[in-house]
Amino acid sequence: MSFYKTAALIGNPNCGKTTIFNALTGSHQYVGNWPGVTVEKKSGFFEKDGKTVEIVDLPGVYSLSVISSASEDEKITRDYLLFNKPDCVINILDASNLERNLYMTVQLFEMHLPVILVLNMMDTAAASKIKIDVLALAHVFNVPVIPMVASKTKGIEELKKQILQADLHINDHFVVPYSSHIESAVSEVLPLIDPVARSHGWSTRWLAVHLLDGDTDLRLFGSADNKDRIEKIKNDFSQKYDEDTDTMVADGRYGYITRISRNLIMRCDRLSKNITESIDRIALGRYTGLPLFFFVMYLMFLWTITLGDLLIDPISQFGDKYLVSGFSSLMSYLGMPQWLNVLLSEGVGRGVSTVATFIPPIAFLFLFLSVLEDSGYMARGAFVMDKLMRNFNLPGTAFVPMIVAFGCTVPAVMGTRILSSYRDRLITLMMTPFMSCGARLPVYALFASAFFGRQGANIVFLLYLTGIFIAVVTGILFKKTLFKGAPVPLILEMPPYHLPIIKNIAVRTWDRLHGFIVRAGALIVPLVVVLNLLNSFDIKGNFIPQTPERSILSDIGRSITPIFKPMGITEQNWPATVGLFTGVMAKEAIIGTLDALYAGLAEGATSTQRLVALFDGKTGAFSYLLFVLLYMPCLSALGAIAKEFSLKWMGFVIIWTTGQAYLLSTLFYQSATISRNFSSSFYWISGIIVTELLIFTALFLAGKGKKDDSF
Amino acid sequence: MILSEIKEYLQSQKQASLKDMATKFDVSESALQEMLAHWERKGRIFRLENAHCSNPCNQGCSSCPLQCLMIYQWKETGK
């Protein structure tokens, strides 16, 4: 078959090249191999206006630089462009990633090839609020640019028309301005390679730059002698400027692309520099920054708890009615044995119902966090806390992972990597578990609605503030004792403010919520089943579903509960103790446990009413929440600590967090109830203060031998 | 020029996250990744592995912005 023209399709991986190839050629495709290699070669053709055009699909590559680590794909692409000389090169650009894609485009223009630019994925770019000045792009390279949405075949006909144009313009004036050092190396190489470039019809300047960029293929040098001379030029260059020629060439290209991109690519979601600066005057202001940050946090809990609260009751009632009672009646009606009934309705049914009740507060929290992140405010929050921490000589950037910990402790532990000094990482690690993670929120939400009513959001806010306060105190304490030394200064870059993009926020919220529901469901449903089993048998193995107070679980719970008596948990309230233990697996398990066990004890009341009856009012509830806030992180987080640090530090975190949780919640409870039994409370309070003083003294003594630069 | 600026920034900061550097140099994260890849190929910078962090993040109660965890370190020794 004879072709009117041959056009090569070239572009970065995932730029939509294959879709365009298919749209252009339809069923007229054939597959072969590139000469000498096993890489698949796809070609095809299209017919228009009585002319047939061959289309060759080149491998997807990011650049045409053939360096030592380059793959076959780069070599195939380079060889095809140099030796097969297509009549037209169609460079497909991903509009949503234009800056990255332009690197190869610049190389194509340096080669002085007949290029048509196709701006693909214009719809994705528009959805990401990226606007591209198509006319300016055409002007920069002085060639036609076709905007396209290949998945909807928009722009394909226009592309065919362009390809068929008799004489495609070659922009042979295109040059990338390199540094004077590279320009002088180029001028040294030029006379050596001029003959070989001319004989093949290649741009001489491009070839000189390309050889300085690291290609070692002998065919491009003309002779082995030339190759040696050019290698010497490169070596001399590296010696003289302490930088390799390929770095300087890449630097020149990237610099050029960054400059032109500023005029080509507009991020419509970004607020202008002026607006960002005016907002930052308040958001980062010396006196306004911190209050604003706390106000935003307060809004977050007001929003999360108030809205979550509206939905918790209806969902909980619906779950009790249909998933637990309704399911149980259905099973009885079907004549299922009672043990199976208990297992399925009280176990699986209640587990699912529990997970469903805490979806609303968690969803609202994640939504709020996602908006804060997407808008760019989160970085400001970290910045103002950072300044506060610096006042205490604490590692500033530590607050970045700590803010992540409001979502989950695991990524926060990973995020401590942002700190370059191991000592600062350890301090941050010690502080991170006190930042209340998302999984603890359902526990707060349940107690807030059961005990505190309209005050709920304030109580939750107070808990979060307490967490931050204990974190900072912990940081100061360790900084002064075990981990002495000046913090490594780090600069925090402030991103410009963004108008939140609904799609991004929805995706991020859903990702988090989905992960949370799956994880919580996978844990809570089996956990509730097991708890129900343990709660339905007594120690002799008799099935006693009606009298859970005599069950194995109750026995175990009662025997452990006295430990927690000083913080206000009575023996009858043993489910609260069991909740703390299951909470070690994951914090969301606490609420599953409480709901299942209180329901078993309810006898005509709801599990929430039972909860209210068994705790020592608001004081007992707050003391319990304080313990939940402060005690050891869940197994996933402990695993992350062991992996990122060591088992020793994991053990230390467990002891430090749980110890402080016990001491501080007991201190709170005893102080709040001192009028009831003065002497007992007085001994407890004095005992705790003495214990804390002893711990501080021990830490000071342990840190005494350490010098400031011991890490 | 930008590659040298990245080098100087990383040398002074010891390490930095992709997101921070993209903000600092006002380039897209994907373009910056390619620039950093140049220094990686040259053996001058080191990217902290984040493979094992994507796991808990995907399953955990909160997904984390991975760009924040893509941290690059300048190698003190070697060229």
Short mmCIF file of N, CA, C and O in Angstrom, two decimals, chain A residues 62 67 69 97 99-100 242-244 246-247 250-252 254-255 258 262 270 366 407-408 410-411 414-415 417-420 490-491 493-495 511-512 515-516 519 643-644, chain B residues 1-4 7 9 13-15 20 23-28 30-31 33-35 38-39 41-42 44 48-50 52-53 56-57 59-64 69 71 79:
data_model
loop_
_atom_site.label_atom_id
_atom_site.label_comp_id
_atom_site.label_asym_id
_atom_site.label_seq_id
_atom_site.Cartn_x
_atom_site.Cartn_y
_atom_site.Cartn_z
N TYR A 62 8.78 9.69 28.34
CA TYR A 62 8.77 11.03 28.95
C TYR A 62 9.77 11.97 28.30
O TYR A 62 9.65 13.18 28.39
N ILE A 67 19.87 8.12 27.92
CA ILE A 67 20.94 8.02 28.91
C ILE A 67 21.17 6.55 29.23
O ILE A 67 20.45 5.69 28.73
N SER A 69 20.49 4.70 31.62
CA SER A 69 19.40 3.91 32.19
C SER A 69 18.16 3.90 31.30
O SER A 69 17.13 3.39 31.67
N ASN A 97 -1.59 17.73 32.70
CA ASN A 97 -0.22 17.57 33.19
C ASN A 97 0.76 18.24 32.23
O ASN A 97 1.83 17.71 31.95
N GLU A 99 2.82 20.76 32.06
CA GLU A 99 4.19 21.16 32.37
C GLU A 99 5.14 19.97 32.24
O GLU A 99 6.23 20.10 31.70
N ARG A 100 4.70 18.81 32.75
CA ARG A 100 5.54 17.63 32.67
C ARG A 100 5.69 17.17 31.22
O ARG A 100 6.76 16.80 30.78
N ASP A 242 32.02 21.54 38.11
CA ASP A 242 31.53 20.66 39.17
C ASP A 242 30.07 20.24 38.91
O ASP A 242 29.29 20.06 39.84
N GLU A 243 29.71 20.16 37.67
CA GLU A 243 28.36 19.70 37.31
C GLU A 243 28.45 19.05 35.93
O GLU A 243 29.23 19.50 35.09
N ASP A 244 27.68 17.98 35.71
CA ASP A 244 27.74 17.29 34.42
C ASP A 244 26.97 18.06 33.34
O ASP A 244 26.05 18.81 33.64
N ASP A 246 24.92 16.85 31.17
CA ASP A 246 23.50 16.46 31.03
C ASP A 246 22.62 17.18 32.06
O ASP A 246 21.49 17.56 31.75
N THR A 247 23.17 17.40 33.25
CA THR A 247 22.39 18.14 34.26
C THR A 247 22.14 19.56 33.78
O THR A 247 21.03 20.08 33.88
N ALA A 250 19.53 19.54 30.99
CA ALA A 250 18.19 19.35 31.55
C ALA A 250 17.74 20.60 32.29
O ALA A 250 16.59 21.03 32.18
N ASP A 251 18.68 21.22 33.01
CA ASP A 251 18.39 22.43 33.76
C ASP A 251 17.89 23.53 32.82
O ASP A 251 16.89 24.20 33.09
N GLY A 252 18.57 23.67 31.69
CA GLY A 252 18.18 24.67 30.71
C GLY A 252 16.77 24.42 30.20
O GLY A 252 15.95 25.34 30.11
N TYR A 254 14.32 22.56 31.63
CA TYR A 254 13.31 22.72 32.69
C TYR A 254 13.07 24.19 32.99
O TYR A 254 11.93 24.62 33.19
N GLY A 255 14.16 24.95 33.01
CA GLY A 255 14.02 26.37 33.29
C GLY A 255 13.16 27.04 32.23
O GLY A 255 12.25 27.83 32.54
N THR A 258 9.51 25.96 32.70
CA THR A 258 8.89 26.61 33.86
C THR A 258 8.51 28.04 33.50
O THR A 258 7.43 28.51 33.86
N ARG A 262 4.31 29.46 33.00
CA ARG A 262 3.64 30.48 33.82
C ARG A 262 2.66 31.29 32.98
O ARG A 262 1.67 31.78 33.49
N ARG A 270 -6.92 28.61 42.09
CA ARG A 270 -6.04 29.32 43.02
C ARG A 270 -6.46 30.77 43.15
O ARG A 270 -6.67 31.45 42.15
N PHE A 366 -14.56 14.14 58.33
CA PHE A 366 -13.68 13.97 57.17
C PHE A 366 -13.98 15.02 56.10
O PHE A 366 -13.07 15.51 55.44
N GLY A 407 -6.85 12.98 61.66
CA GLY A 407 -7.51 11.95 60.85
C GLY A 407 -7.17 10.58 61.40
O GLY A 407 -8.02 9.83 61.82
N CYS A 408 -5.86 10.25 61.40
CA CYS A 408 -5.43 8.92 61.81
C CYS A 408 -3.98 9.00 62.28
O CYS A 408 -3.18 9.74 61.70
N VAL A 410 -1.75 6.62 62.14
CA VAL A 410 -0.80 5.86 61.30
C VAL A 410 -0.05 6.76 60.30
O VAL A 410 1.18 6.81 60.33
N PRO A 411 -0.76 7.50 59.43
CA PRO A 411 -0.01 8.36 58.51
C PRO A 411 0.78 9.44 59.25
O PRO A 411 1.79 9.91 58.74
N MET A 414 4.05 7.97 60.09
CA MET A 414 4.85 7.97 58.86
C MET A 414 5.32 9.39 58.54
O MET A 414 6.42 9.59 58.05
N GLY A 415 4.43 10.33 58.78
CA GLY A 415 4.71 11.72 58.42
C GLY A 415 5.83 12.34 59.24
O GLY A 415 6.35 13.38 58.87
N ARG A 417 8.59 11.51 59.18
CA ARG A 417 9.78 11.51 58.31
C ARG A 417 10.13 12.88 57.79
O ARG A 417 11.25 13.12 57.37
N ILE A 418 9.14 13.75 57.79
CA ILE A 418 9.39 15.09 57.27
C ILE A 418 10.47 15.79 58.10
O ILE A 418 11.13 16.71 57.65
N LEU A 419 10.68 15.30 59.33
CA LEU A 419 11.71 15.88 60.19
C LEU A 419 13.03 15.18 59.94
O LEU A 419 13.08 13.95 59.93
N SER A 420 14.06 15.98 59.72
CA SER A 420 15.30 15.33 59.30
C SER A 420 16.11 14.80 60.48
O SER A 420 16.92 13.91 60.30
N LEU A 490 13.40 24.18 59.80
CA LEU A 490 12.85 23.75 58.53
C LEU A 490 11.88 24.82 58.07
O LEU A 490 11.15 25.40 58.88
N ILE A 491 11.88 25.04 56.76
CA ILE A 491 10.97 26.07 56.25
C ILE A 491 9.70 25.38 55.77
O ILE A 491 9.76 24.34 55.12
N GLU A 493 6.54 25.61 53.41
CA GLU A 493 6.07 26.36 52.24
C GLU A 493 4.56 26.51 52.30
O GLU A 493 3.84 25.55 52.52
N MET A 494 4.09 27.73 52.09
CA MET A 494 2.65 27.97 52.13
C MET A 494 2.04 27.85 50.75
O MET A 494 2.38 28.63 49.86
N PRO A 495 1.16 26.89 50.54
CA PRO A 495 0.52 26.81 49.22
C PRO A 495 -0.48 27.96 49.07
O PRO A 495 -0.99 28.46 50.08
N ASP A 511 -12.93 8.46 50.10
CA ASP A 511 -11.80 7.53 50.29
C ASP A 511 -11.60 7.22 51.76
O ASP A 511 -11.46 6.08 52.17
N ARG A 512 -11.59 8.29 52.55
CA ARG A 512 -11.36 8.12 53.98
C ARG A 512 -12.52 7.38 54.62
O ARG A 512 -12.32 6.45 55.40
N GLY A 515 -12.67 3.69 53.61
CA GLY A 515 -11.64 2.92 54.32
C GLY A 515 -12.06 2.68 55.77
O GLY A 515 -11.92 1.59 56.31
N PHE A 516 -12.62 3.73 56.34
CA PHE A 516 -13.03 3.66 57.74
C PHE A 516 -14.16 2.65 57.93
O PHE A 516 -14.11 1.80 58.83
N ARG A 519 -12.90 -0.94 57.38
CA ARG A 519 -12.06 -1.41 58.47
C ARG A 519 -12.89 -1.60 59.73
O ARG A 519 -12.80 -2.62 60.42
N LYS A 643 7.66 -0.09 63.14
CA LYS A 643 8.31 -0.14 61.83
C LYS A 643 9.18 1.09 61.59
O LYS A 643 10.30 1.01 61.11
N GLU A 644 8.64 2.26 61.95
CA GLU A 644 9.35 3.51 61.69
C GLU A 644 10.44 3.78 62.72
O GLU A 644 11.41 4.46 62.42
N MET B 1 18.98 28.48 37.81
CA MET B 1 18.12 27.60 37.02
C MET B 1 17.52 26.55 37.93
O MET B 1 18.07 26.25 38.98
N ILE B 2 16.44 25.96 37.47
CA ILE B 2 15.60 25.25 38.44
C ILE B 2 16.25 23.99 39.05
O ILE B 2 16.13 23.77 40.25
N LEU B 3 16.97 23.20 38.24
CA LEU B 3 17.58 21.99 38.82
C LEU B 3 18.60 22.37 39.89
O LEU B 3 18.70 21.72 40.93
N SER B 4 19.35 23.43 39.60
CA SER B 4 20.35 23.86 40.58
C SER B 4 19.66 24.44 41.82
O SER B 4 20.13 24.25 42.93
N LYS B 7 18.55 21.66 43.91
CA LYS B 7 19.72 21.10 44.57
C LYS B 7 20.09 21.94 45.79
O LYS B 7 20.27 21.42 46.89
N TYR B 9 18.24 24.02 47.44
CA TYR B 9 17.18 23.97 48.46
C TYR B 9 17.32 22.69 49.28
O TYR B 9 17.29 22.71 50.51
N GLN B 13 18.07 22.29 53.18
CA GLN B 13 17.02 21.74 54.04
C GLN B 13 17.29 20.30 54.46
O GLN B 13 16.55 19.76 55.26
N LYS B 14 18.26 19.67 53.84
CA LYS B 14 18.55 18.24 54.04
C LYS B 14 17.47 17.37 53.40
O LYS B 14 17.76 16.45 52.68
N GLN B 15 16.22 17.66 53.69
CA GLN B 15 15.14 16.91 53.05
C GLN B 15 13.90 17.77 52.95
O GLN B 15 13.73 18.73 53.68
N ASP B 20 5.84 20.42 49.34
CA ASP B 20 6.48 21.68 49.75
C ASP B 20 7.33 22.26 48.63
O ASP B 20 7.31 23.46 48.38
N THR B 23 5.31 23.82 45.87
CA THR B 23 4.84 25.15 46.26
C THR B 23 5.98 26.16 46.16
O THR B 23 5.85 27.23 45.61
N LYS B 24 7.12 25.75 46.70
CA LYS B 24 8.28 26.65 46.73
C LYS B 24 8.68 27.10 45.31
O LYS B 24 8.92 28.26 45.07
N PHE B 25 8.75 26.14 44.38
CA PHE B 25 9.24 26.48 43.04
C PHE B 25 8.12 26.81 42.07
O PHE B 25 8.37 27.05 40.89
N ASP B 26 6.87 26.75 42.55
CA ASP B 26 5.72 27.06 41.72
C ASP B 26 5.71 26.23 40.43
O ASP B 26 5.59 26.76 39.33
N VAL B 27 5.92 24.94 40.58
CA VAL B 27 5.79 24.03 39.44
C VAL B 27 4.81 22.93 39.85
O VAL B 27 4.57 22.72 41.03
N SER B 28 4.25 22.24 38.85
CA SER B 28 3.30 21.18 39.19
C SER B 28 4.06 20.01 39.81
O SER B 28 5.25 19.81 39.54
N SER B 30 3.77 16.88 39.26
CA SER B 30 4.20 15.86 38.31
C SER B 30 5.46 16.31 37.57
O SER B 30 6.37 15.52 37.33
N ALA B 31 5.52 17.61 37.23
CA ALA B 31 6.72 18.11 36.54
C ALA B 31 7.92 18.05 37.48
O ALA B 31 9.03 17.67 37.09
N GLN B 33 8.40 16.01 39.90
CA GLN B 33 8.83 14.62 40.08
C GLN B 33 9.85 14.22 39.02
O GLN B 33 10.82 13.53 39.30
N GLU B 34 9.61 14.69 37.78
CA GLU B 34 10.55 14.40 36.69
C GLU B 34 11.90 15.07 36.96
O GLU B 34 12.96 14.49 36.71
N MET B 35 11.85 16.29 37.45
CA MET B 35 13.11 17.01 37.73
C MET B 35 13.88 16.29 38.83
O MET B 35 15.09 16.12 38.75
N HIS B 38 15.70 13.29 37.76
CA HIS B 38 17.04 13.52 37.18
C HIS B 38 18.11 13.36 38.25
O HIS B 38 19.10 12.65 38.06
N TRP B 39 17.89 14.01 39.40
CA TRP B 39 18.88 13.91 40.48
C TRP B 39 18.93 12.50 41.05
O TRP B 39 19.97 12.04 41.51
N ARG B 41 18.47 9.73 39.29
CA ARG B 41 19.27 8.95 38.34
C ARG B 41 20.76 9.21 38.54
O ARG B 41 21.60 8.35 38.38
N LYS B 42 21.06 10.45 38.89
CA LYS B 42 22.46 10.82 39.10
C LYS B 42 22.98 10.33 40.44
O LYS B 42 24.15 10.53 40.75
N ARG B 44 22.21 11.53 43.30
CA ARG B 44 22.47 12.64 44.21
C ARG B 44 21.39 12.79 45.27
O ARG B 44 21.60 13.42 46.30
N LEU B 48 12.68 8.77 50.10
CA LEU B 48 12.29 7.87 51.19
C LEU B 48 11.18 6.97 50.68
O LEU B 48 10.22 7.43 50.09
N GLU B 49 11.36 5.69 50.90
CA GLU B 49 10.37 4.71 50.44
C GLU B 49 9.02 5.01 51.08
O GLU B 49 8.92 5.17 52.27
N ASN B 50 8.00 5.05 50.28
CA ASN B 50 6.70 5.20 50.91
C ASN B 50 5.79 4.02 50.59
O ASN B 50 4.60 4.08 50.75
N HIS B 52 5.50 1.09 52.03
CA HIS B 52 4.78 0.47 53.13
C HIS B 52 3.84 1.43 53.83
O HIS B 52 3.12 1.07 54.72
N CYS B 53 3.86 2.69 53.38
CA CYS B 53 2.90 3.60 54.02
C CYS B 53 1.58 3.62 53.27
O CYS B 53 0.56 3.91 53.83
N PRO B 56 -1.27 0.92 55.06
CA PRO B 56 -2.19 1.31 56.13
C PRO B 56 -3.07 2.47 55.72
O PRO B 56 -4.20 2.57 56.16
N CYS B 57 -2.52 3.34 54.83
CA CYS B 57 -3.32 4.50 54.44
C CYS B 57 -4.56 4.07 53.68
O CYS B 57 -5.61 4.63 53.85
N GLN B 59 -6.10 1.30 53.88
CA GLN B 59 -7.06 0.55 54.67
C GLN B 59 -7.44 1.27 55.95
O GLN B 59 -8.43 0.94 56.58
N GLY B 60 -6.63 2.24 56.32
CA GLY B 60 -6.82 2.88 57.61
C GLY B 60 -8.04 3.77 57.64
O GLY B 60 -8.81 3.85 56.70
N CYS B 61 -8.19 4.45 58.77
CA CYS B 61 -9.39 5.27 58.92
C CYS B 61 -9.22 6.60 58.21
O CYS B 61 -10.12 7.38 58.15
N SER B 62 -8.05 6.84 57.68
CA SER B 62 -7.88 8.12 57.02
C SER B 62 -6.83 7.97 55.94
O SER B 62 -5.75 7.47 56.17
N SER B 63 -7.16 8.38 54.73
CA SER B 63 -6.13 8.31 53.70
C SER B 63 -5.28 9.56 53.86
O SER B 63 -5.77 10.61 54.23
N CYS B 64 -4.01 9.44 53.60
CA CYS B 64 -3.16 10.60 53.79
C CYS B 64 -2.74 11.15 52.45
O CYS B 64 -2.61 10.40 51.50
N LEU B 69 4.02 12.77 51.93
CA LEU B 69 4.92 11.75 52.44
C LEU B 69 6.01 11.40 51.45
O LEU B 69 6.89 10.60 51.74
N ILE B 71 9.09 12.13 50.34
CA ILE B 71 10.15 13.00 50.87
C ILE B 71 11.47 12.69 50.18
O ILE B 71 11.84 11.53 50.00
N LYS B 79 28.86 12.28 44.21
CA LYS B 79 28.54 13.41 43.36
C LYS B 79 27.18 13.28 42.76
O LYS B 79 26.71 12.20 42.53
#
